[in-house]
Each structure stands twice: as C-alpha cells, then as structure tokens.
PDB file of N, CA and C in Angstrom:
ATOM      1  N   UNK J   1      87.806 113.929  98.996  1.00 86.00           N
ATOM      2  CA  UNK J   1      88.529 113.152  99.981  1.00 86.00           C
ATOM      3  C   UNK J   1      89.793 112.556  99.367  1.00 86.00           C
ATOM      4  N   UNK J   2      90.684 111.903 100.143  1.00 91.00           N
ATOM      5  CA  UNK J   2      92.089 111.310  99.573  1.00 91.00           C
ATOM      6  C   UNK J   2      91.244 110.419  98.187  1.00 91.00           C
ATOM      7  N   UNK J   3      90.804 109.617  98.391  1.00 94.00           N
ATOM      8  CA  UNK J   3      90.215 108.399  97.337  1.00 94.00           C
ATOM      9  C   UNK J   3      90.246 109.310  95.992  1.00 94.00           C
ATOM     10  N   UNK J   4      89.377 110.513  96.181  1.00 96.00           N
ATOM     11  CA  UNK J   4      89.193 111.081  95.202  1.00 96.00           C
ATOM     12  C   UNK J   4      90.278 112.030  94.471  1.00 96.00           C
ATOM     13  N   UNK J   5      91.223 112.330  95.541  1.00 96.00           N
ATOM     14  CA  UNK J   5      92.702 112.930  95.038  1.00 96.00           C
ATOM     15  C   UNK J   5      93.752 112.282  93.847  1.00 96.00           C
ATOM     16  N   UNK J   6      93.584 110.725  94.814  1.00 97.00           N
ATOM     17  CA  UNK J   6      94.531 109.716  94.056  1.00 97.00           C
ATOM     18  C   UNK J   6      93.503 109.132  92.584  1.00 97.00           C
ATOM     19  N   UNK J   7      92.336 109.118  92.756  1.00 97.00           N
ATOM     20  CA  UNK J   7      91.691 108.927  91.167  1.00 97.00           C
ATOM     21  C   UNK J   7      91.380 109.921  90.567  1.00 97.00           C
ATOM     22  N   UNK J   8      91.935 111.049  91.070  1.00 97.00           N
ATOM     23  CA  UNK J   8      91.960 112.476  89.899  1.00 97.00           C
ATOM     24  C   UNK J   8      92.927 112.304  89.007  1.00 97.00           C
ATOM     25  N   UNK J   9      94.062 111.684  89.618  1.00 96.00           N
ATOM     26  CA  UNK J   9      95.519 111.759  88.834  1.00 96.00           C
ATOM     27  C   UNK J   9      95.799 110.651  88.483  1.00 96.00           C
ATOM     28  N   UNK J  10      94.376 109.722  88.086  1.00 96.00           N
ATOM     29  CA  UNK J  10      94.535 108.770  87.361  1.00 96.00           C
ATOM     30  C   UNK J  10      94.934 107.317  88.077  1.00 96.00           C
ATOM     31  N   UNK J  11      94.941 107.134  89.319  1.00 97.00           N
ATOM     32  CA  UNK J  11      95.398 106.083  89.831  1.00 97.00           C
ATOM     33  C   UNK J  11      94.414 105.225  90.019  1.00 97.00           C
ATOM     34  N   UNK J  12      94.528 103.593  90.280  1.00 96.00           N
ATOM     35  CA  UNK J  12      93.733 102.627  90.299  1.00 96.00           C
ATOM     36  C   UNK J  12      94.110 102.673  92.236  1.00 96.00           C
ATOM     37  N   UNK J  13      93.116 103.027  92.725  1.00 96.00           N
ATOM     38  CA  UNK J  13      93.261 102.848  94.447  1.00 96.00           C
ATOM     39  C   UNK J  13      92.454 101.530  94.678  1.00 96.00           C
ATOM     40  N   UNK J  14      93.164 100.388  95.204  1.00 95.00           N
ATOM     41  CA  UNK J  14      92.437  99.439  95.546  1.00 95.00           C
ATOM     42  C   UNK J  14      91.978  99.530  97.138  1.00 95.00           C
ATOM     43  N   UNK J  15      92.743 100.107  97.757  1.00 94.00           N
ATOM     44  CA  UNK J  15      92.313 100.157  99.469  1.00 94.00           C
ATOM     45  C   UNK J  15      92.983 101.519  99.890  1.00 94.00           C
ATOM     46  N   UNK J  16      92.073 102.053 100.925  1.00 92.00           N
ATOM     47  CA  UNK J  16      92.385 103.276 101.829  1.00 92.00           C
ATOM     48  C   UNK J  16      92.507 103.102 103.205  1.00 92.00           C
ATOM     49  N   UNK J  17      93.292 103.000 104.039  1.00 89.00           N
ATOM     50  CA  UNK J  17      93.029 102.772 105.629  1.00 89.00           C
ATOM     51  C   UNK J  17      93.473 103.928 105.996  1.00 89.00           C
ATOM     52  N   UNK J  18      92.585 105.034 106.560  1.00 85.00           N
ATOM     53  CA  UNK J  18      93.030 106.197 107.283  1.00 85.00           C
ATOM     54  C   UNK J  18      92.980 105.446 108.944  1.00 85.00           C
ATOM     55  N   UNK J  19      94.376 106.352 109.616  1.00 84.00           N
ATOM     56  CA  UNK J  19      94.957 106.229 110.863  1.00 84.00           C
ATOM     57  C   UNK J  19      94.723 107.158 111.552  1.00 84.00           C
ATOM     58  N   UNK J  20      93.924 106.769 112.696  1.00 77.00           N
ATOM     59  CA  UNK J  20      94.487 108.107 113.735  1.00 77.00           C
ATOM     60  C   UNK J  20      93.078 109.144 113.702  1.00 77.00           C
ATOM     61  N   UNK J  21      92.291 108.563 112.904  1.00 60.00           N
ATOM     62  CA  UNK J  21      90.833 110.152 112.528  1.00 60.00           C
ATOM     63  C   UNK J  21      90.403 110.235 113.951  1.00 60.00           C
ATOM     64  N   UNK J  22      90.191 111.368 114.265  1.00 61.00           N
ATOM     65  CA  UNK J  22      89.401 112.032 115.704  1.00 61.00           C
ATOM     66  C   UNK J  22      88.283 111.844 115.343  1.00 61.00           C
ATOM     67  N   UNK J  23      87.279 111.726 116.082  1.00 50.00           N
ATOM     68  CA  UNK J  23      85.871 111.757 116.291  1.00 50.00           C
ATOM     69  C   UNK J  23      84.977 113.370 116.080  1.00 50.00           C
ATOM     70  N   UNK J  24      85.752 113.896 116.163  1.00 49.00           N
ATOM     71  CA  UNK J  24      85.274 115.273 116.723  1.00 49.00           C
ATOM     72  C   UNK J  24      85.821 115.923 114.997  1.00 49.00           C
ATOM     73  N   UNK J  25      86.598 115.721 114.324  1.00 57.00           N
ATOM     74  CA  UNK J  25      87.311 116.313 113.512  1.00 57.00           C
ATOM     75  C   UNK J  25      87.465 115.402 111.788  1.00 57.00           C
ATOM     76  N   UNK J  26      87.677 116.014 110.961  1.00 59.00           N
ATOM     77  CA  UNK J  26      87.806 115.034 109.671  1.00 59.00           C
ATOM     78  C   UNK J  26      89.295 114.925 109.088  1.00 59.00           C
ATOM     79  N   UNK J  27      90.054 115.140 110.126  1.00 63.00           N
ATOM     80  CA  UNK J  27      91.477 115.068 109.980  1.00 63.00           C
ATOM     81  C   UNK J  27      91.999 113.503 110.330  1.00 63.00           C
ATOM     82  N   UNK J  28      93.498 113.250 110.196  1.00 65.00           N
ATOM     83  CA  UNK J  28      93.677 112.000 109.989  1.00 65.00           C
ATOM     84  C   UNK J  28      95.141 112.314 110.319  1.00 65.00           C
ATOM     85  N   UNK J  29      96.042 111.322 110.918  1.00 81.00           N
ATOM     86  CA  UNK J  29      97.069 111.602 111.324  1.00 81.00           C
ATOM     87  C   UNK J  29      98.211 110.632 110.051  1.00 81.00           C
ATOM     88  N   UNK J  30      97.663 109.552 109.736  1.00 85.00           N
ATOM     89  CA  UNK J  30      98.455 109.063 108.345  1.00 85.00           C
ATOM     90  C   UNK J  30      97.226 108.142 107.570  1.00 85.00           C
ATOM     91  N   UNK J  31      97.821 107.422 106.709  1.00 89.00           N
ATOM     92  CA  UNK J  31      96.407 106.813 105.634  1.00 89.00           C
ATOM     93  C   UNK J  31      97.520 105.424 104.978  1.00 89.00           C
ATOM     94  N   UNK J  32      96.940 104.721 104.956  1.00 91.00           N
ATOM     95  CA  UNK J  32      97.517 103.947 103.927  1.00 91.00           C
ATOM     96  C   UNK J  32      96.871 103.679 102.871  1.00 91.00           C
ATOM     97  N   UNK J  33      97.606 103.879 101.422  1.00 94.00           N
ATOM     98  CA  UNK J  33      96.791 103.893 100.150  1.00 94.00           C
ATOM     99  C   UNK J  33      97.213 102.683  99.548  1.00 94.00           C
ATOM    100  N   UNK J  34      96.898 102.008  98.798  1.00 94.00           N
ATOM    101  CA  UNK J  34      97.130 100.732  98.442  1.00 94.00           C
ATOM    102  C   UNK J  34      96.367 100.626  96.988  1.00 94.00           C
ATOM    103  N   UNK J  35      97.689 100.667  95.578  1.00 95.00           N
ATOM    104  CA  UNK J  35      97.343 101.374  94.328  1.00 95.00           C
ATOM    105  C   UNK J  35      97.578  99.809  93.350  1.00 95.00           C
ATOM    106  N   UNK J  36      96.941  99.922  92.631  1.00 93.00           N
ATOM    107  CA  UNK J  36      97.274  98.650  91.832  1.00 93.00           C
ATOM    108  C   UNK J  36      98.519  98.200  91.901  1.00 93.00           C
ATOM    109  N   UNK J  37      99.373  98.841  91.090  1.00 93.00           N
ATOM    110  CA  UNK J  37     100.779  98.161  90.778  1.00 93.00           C
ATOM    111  C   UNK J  37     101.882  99.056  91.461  1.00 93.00           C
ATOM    112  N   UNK J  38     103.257  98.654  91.859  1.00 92.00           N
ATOM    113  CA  UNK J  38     103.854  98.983  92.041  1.00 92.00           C
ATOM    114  C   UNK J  38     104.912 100.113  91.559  1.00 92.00           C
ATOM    115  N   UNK J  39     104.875 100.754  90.142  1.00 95.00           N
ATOM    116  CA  UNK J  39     104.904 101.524  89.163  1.00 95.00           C
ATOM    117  C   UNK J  39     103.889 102.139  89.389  1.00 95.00           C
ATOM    118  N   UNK J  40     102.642 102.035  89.293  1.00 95.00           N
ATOM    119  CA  UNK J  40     101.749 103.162  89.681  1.00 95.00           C
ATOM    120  C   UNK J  40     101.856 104.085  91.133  1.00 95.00           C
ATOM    121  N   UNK J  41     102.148 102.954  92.310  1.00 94.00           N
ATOM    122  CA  UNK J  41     102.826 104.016  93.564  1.00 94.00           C
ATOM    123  C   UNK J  41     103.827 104.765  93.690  1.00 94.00           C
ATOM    124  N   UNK J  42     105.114 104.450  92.787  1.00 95.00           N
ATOM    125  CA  UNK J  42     106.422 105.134  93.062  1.00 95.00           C
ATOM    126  C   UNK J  42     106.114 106.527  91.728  1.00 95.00           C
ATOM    127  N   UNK J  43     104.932 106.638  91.177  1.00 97.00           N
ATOM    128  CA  UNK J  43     104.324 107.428  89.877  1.00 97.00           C
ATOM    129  C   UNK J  43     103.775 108.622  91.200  1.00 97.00           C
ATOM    130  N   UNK J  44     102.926 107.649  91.924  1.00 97.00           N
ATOM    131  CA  UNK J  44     102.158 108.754  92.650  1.00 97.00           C
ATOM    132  C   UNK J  44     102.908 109.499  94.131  1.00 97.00           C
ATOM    133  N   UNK J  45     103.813 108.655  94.282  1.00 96.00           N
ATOM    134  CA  UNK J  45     105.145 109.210  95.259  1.00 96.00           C
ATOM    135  C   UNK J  45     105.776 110.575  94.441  1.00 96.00           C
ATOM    136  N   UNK J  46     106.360 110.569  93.549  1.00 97.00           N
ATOM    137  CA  UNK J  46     107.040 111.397  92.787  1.00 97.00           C
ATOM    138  C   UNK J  46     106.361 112.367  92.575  1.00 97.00           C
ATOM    139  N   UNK J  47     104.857 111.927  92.219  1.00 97.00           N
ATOM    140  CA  UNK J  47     103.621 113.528  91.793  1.00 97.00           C
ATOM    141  C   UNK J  47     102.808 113.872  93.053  1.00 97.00           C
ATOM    142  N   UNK J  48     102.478 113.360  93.922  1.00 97.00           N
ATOM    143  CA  UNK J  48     101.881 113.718  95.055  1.00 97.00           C
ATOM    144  C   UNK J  48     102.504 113.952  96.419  1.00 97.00           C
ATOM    145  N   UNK J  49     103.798 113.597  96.690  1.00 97.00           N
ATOM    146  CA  UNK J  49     104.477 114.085  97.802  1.00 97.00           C
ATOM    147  C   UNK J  49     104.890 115.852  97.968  1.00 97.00           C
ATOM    148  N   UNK J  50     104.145 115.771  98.830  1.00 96.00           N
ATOM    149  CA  UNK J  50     104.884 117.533  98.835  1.00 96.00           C
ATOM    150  C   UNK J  50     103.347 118.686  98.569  1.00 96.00           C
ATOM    151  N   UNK J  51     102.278 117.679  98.039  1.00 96.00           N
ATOM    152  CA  UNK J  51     100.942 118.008  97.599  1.00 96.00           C
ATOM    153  C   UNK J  51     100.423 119.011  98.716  1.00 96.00           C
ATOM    154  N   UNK J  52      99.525 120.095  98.458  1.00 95.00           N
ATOM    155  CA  UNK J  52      98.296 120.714  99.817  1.00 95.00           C
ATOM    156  C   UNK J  52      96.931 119.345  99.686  1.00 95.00           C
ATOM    157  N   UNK J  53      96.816 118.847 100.214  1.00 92.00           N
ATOM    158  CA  UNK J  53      95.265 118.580 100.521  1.00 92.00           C
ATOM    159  C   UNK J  53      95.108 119.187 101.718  1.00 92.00           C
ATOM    160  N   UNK J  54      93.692 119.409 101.613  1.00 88.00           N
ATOM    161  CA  UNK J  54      92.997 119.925 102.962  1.00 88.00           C
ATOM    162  C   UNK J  54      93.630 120.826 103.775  1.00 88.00           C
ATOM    163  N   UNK J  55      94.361 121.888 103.206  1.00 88.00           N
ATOM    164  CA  UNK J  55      95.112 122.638 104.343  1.00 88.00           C
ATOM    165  C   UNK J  55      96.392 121.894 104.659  1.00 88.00           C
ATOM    166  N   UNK J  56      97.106 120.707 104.930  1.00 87.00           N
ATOM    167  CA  UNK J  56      98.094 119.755 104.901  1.00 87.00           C
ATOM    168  C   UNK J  56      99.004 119.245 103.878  1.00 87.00           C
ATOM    169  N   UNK J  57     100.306 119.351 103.918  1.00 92.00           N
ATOM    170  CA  UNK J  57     101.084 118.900 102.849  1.00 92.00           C
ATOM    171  C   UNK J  57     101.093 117.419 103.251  1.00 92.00           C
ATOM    172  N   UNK J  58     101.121 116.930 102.107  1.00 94.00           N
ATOM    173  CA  UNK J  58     101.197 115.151 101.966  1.00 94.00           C
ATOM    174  C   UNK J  58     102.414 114.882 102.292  1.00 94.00           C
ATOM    175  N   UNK J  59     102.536 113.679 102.761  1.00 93.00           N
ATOM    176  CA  UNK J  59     103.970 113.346 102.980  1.00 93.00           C
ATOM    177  C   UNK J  59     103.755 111.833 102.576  1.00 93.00           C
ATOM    178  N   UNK J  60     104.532 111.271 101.342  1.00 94.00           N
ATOM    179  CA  UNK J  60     103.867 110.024 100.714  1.00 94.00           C
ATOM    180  C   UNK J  60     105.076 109.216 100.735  1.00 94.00           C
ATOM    181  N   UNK J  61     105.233 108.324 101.436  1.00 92.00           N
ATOM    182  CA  UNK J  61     106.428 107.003 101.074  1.00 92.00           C
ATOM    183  C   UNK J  61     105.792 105.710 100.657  1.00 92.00           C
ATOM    184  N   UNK J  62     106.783 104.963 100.486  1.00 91.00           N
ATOM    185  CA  UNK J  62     106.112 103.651 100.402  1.00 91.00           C
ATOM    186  C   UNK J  62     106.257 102.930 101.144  1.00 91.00           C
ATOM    187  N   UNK J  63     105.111 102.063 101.778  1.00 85.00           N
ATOM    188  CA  UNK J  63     105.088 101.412 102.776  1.00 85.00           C
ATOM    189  C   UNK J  63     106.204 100.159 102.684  1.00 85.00           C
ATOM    190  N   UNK J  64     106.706  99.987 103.564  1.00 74.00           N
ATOM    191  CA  UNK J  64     107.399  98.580 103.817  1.00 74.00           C
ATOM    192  C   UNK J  64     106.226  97.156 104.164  1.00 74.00           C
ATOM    193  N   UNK J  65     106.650  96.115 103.424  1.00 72.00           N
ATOM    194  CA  UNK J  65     105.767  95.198 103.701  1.00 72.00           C
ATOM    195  C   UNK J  65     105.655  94.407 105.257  1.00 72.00           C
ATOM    196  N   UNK J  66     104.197  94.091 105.398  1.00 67.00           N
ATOM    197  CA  UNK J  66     103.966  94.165 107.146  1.00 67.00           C
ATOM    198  C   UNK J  66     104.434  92.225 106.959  1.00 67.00           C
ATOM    199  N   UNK J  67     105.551  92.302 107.979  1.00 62.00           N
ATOM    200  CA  UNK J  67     106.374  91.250 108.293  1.00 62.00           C
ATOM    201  C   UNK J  67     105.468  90.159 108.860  1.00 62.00           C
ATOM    202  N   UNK J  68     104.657  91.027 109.717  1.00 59.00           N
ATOM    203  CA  UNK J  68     104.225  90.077 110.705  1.00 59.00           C
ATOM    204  C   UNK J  68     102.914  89.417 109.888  1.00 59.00           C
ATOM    205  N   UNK J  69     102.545  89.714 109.253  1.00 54.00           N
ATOM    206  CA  UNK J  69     100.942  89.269 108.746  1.00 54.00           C
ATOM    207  C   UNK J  69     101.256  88.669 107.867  1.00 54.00           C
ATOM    208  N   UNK J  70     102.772  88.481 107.123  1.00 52.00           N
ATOM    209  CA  UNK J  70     102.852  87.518 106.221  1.00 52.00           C
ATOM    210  C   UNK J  70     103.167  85.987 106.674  1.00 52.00           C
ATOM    211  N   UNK J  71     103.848  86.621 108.038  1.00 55.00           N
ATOM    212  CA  UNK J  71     104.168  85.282 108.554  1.00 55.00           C
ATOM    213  C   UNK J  71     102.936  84.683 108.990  1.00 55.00           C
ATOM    214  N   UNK J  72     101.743  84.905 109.097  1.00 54.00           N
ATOM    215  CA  UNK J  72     100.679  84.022 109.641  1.00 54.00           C
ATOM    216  C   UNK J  72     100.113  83.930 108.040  1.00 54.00           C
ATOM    217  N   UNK J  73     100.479  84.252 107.146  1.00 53.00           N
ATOM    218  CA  UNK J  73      99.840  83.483 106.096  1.00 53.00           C
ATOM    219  C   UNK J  73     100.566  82.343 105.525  1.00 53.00           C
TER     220      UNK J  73
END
C-alpha cells in the first residue's frame, strides 16, 4: 500500500489520509502523506513523483498549509 511505498524509501510517514476511495474499488483519487520533516518531503517529491504504483503514476506536491484549521487553533 502507499504507507508501505513511502517506508520502502526510507521515509518517516507520520499520517496518511486517502481521498476519494470507492467502496466498490481499492483505488483513491488523492492521499495526503504527512512525513516527519520538511526535507524529508521535498526528498520524497523529487524521488517519487512521476512513480507507477498500482497501475497509476504518482503525482506528488506539497501540500499548502490548511488556512482555515489554523485559524481555529
């Protein structure tokens, strides 16, 4: 599975939120991965974008930070 993609190549994955999974299917329409440090994501941007998993090329950016959830903290 992704979890196990990103700790093949050595990464510390602290959280996975897959988006979008069908019921019927084990596909996923995007994921958010959430890696220790910030150097470790722009590591796994550079080596995993462009990747096959599952029949699917990866398409890996980095998330922009969610505006709204900081403001309620």
């Amino acid at each position: 599975d992704l979890r196990n993609l990103f700790i093949s190549q050595g990464y510390n994955v602290v959280e996975i939120q897959m988006m979008g999974r069908k019921a019927s299917s084990n596909s996923f329409d995007y994921a958010f991965v959430e890696l220790n440090s910030p150097p470790e994501a722009l590591d796994a941007i550079a080596k995993l974008d462009g990747y096959m998993f599952m029949g699917r090329q990866l398409r890996i950016r980095y998330a922009a930070p969610n505006i709204k959830s900081e403001k309620n903290n």
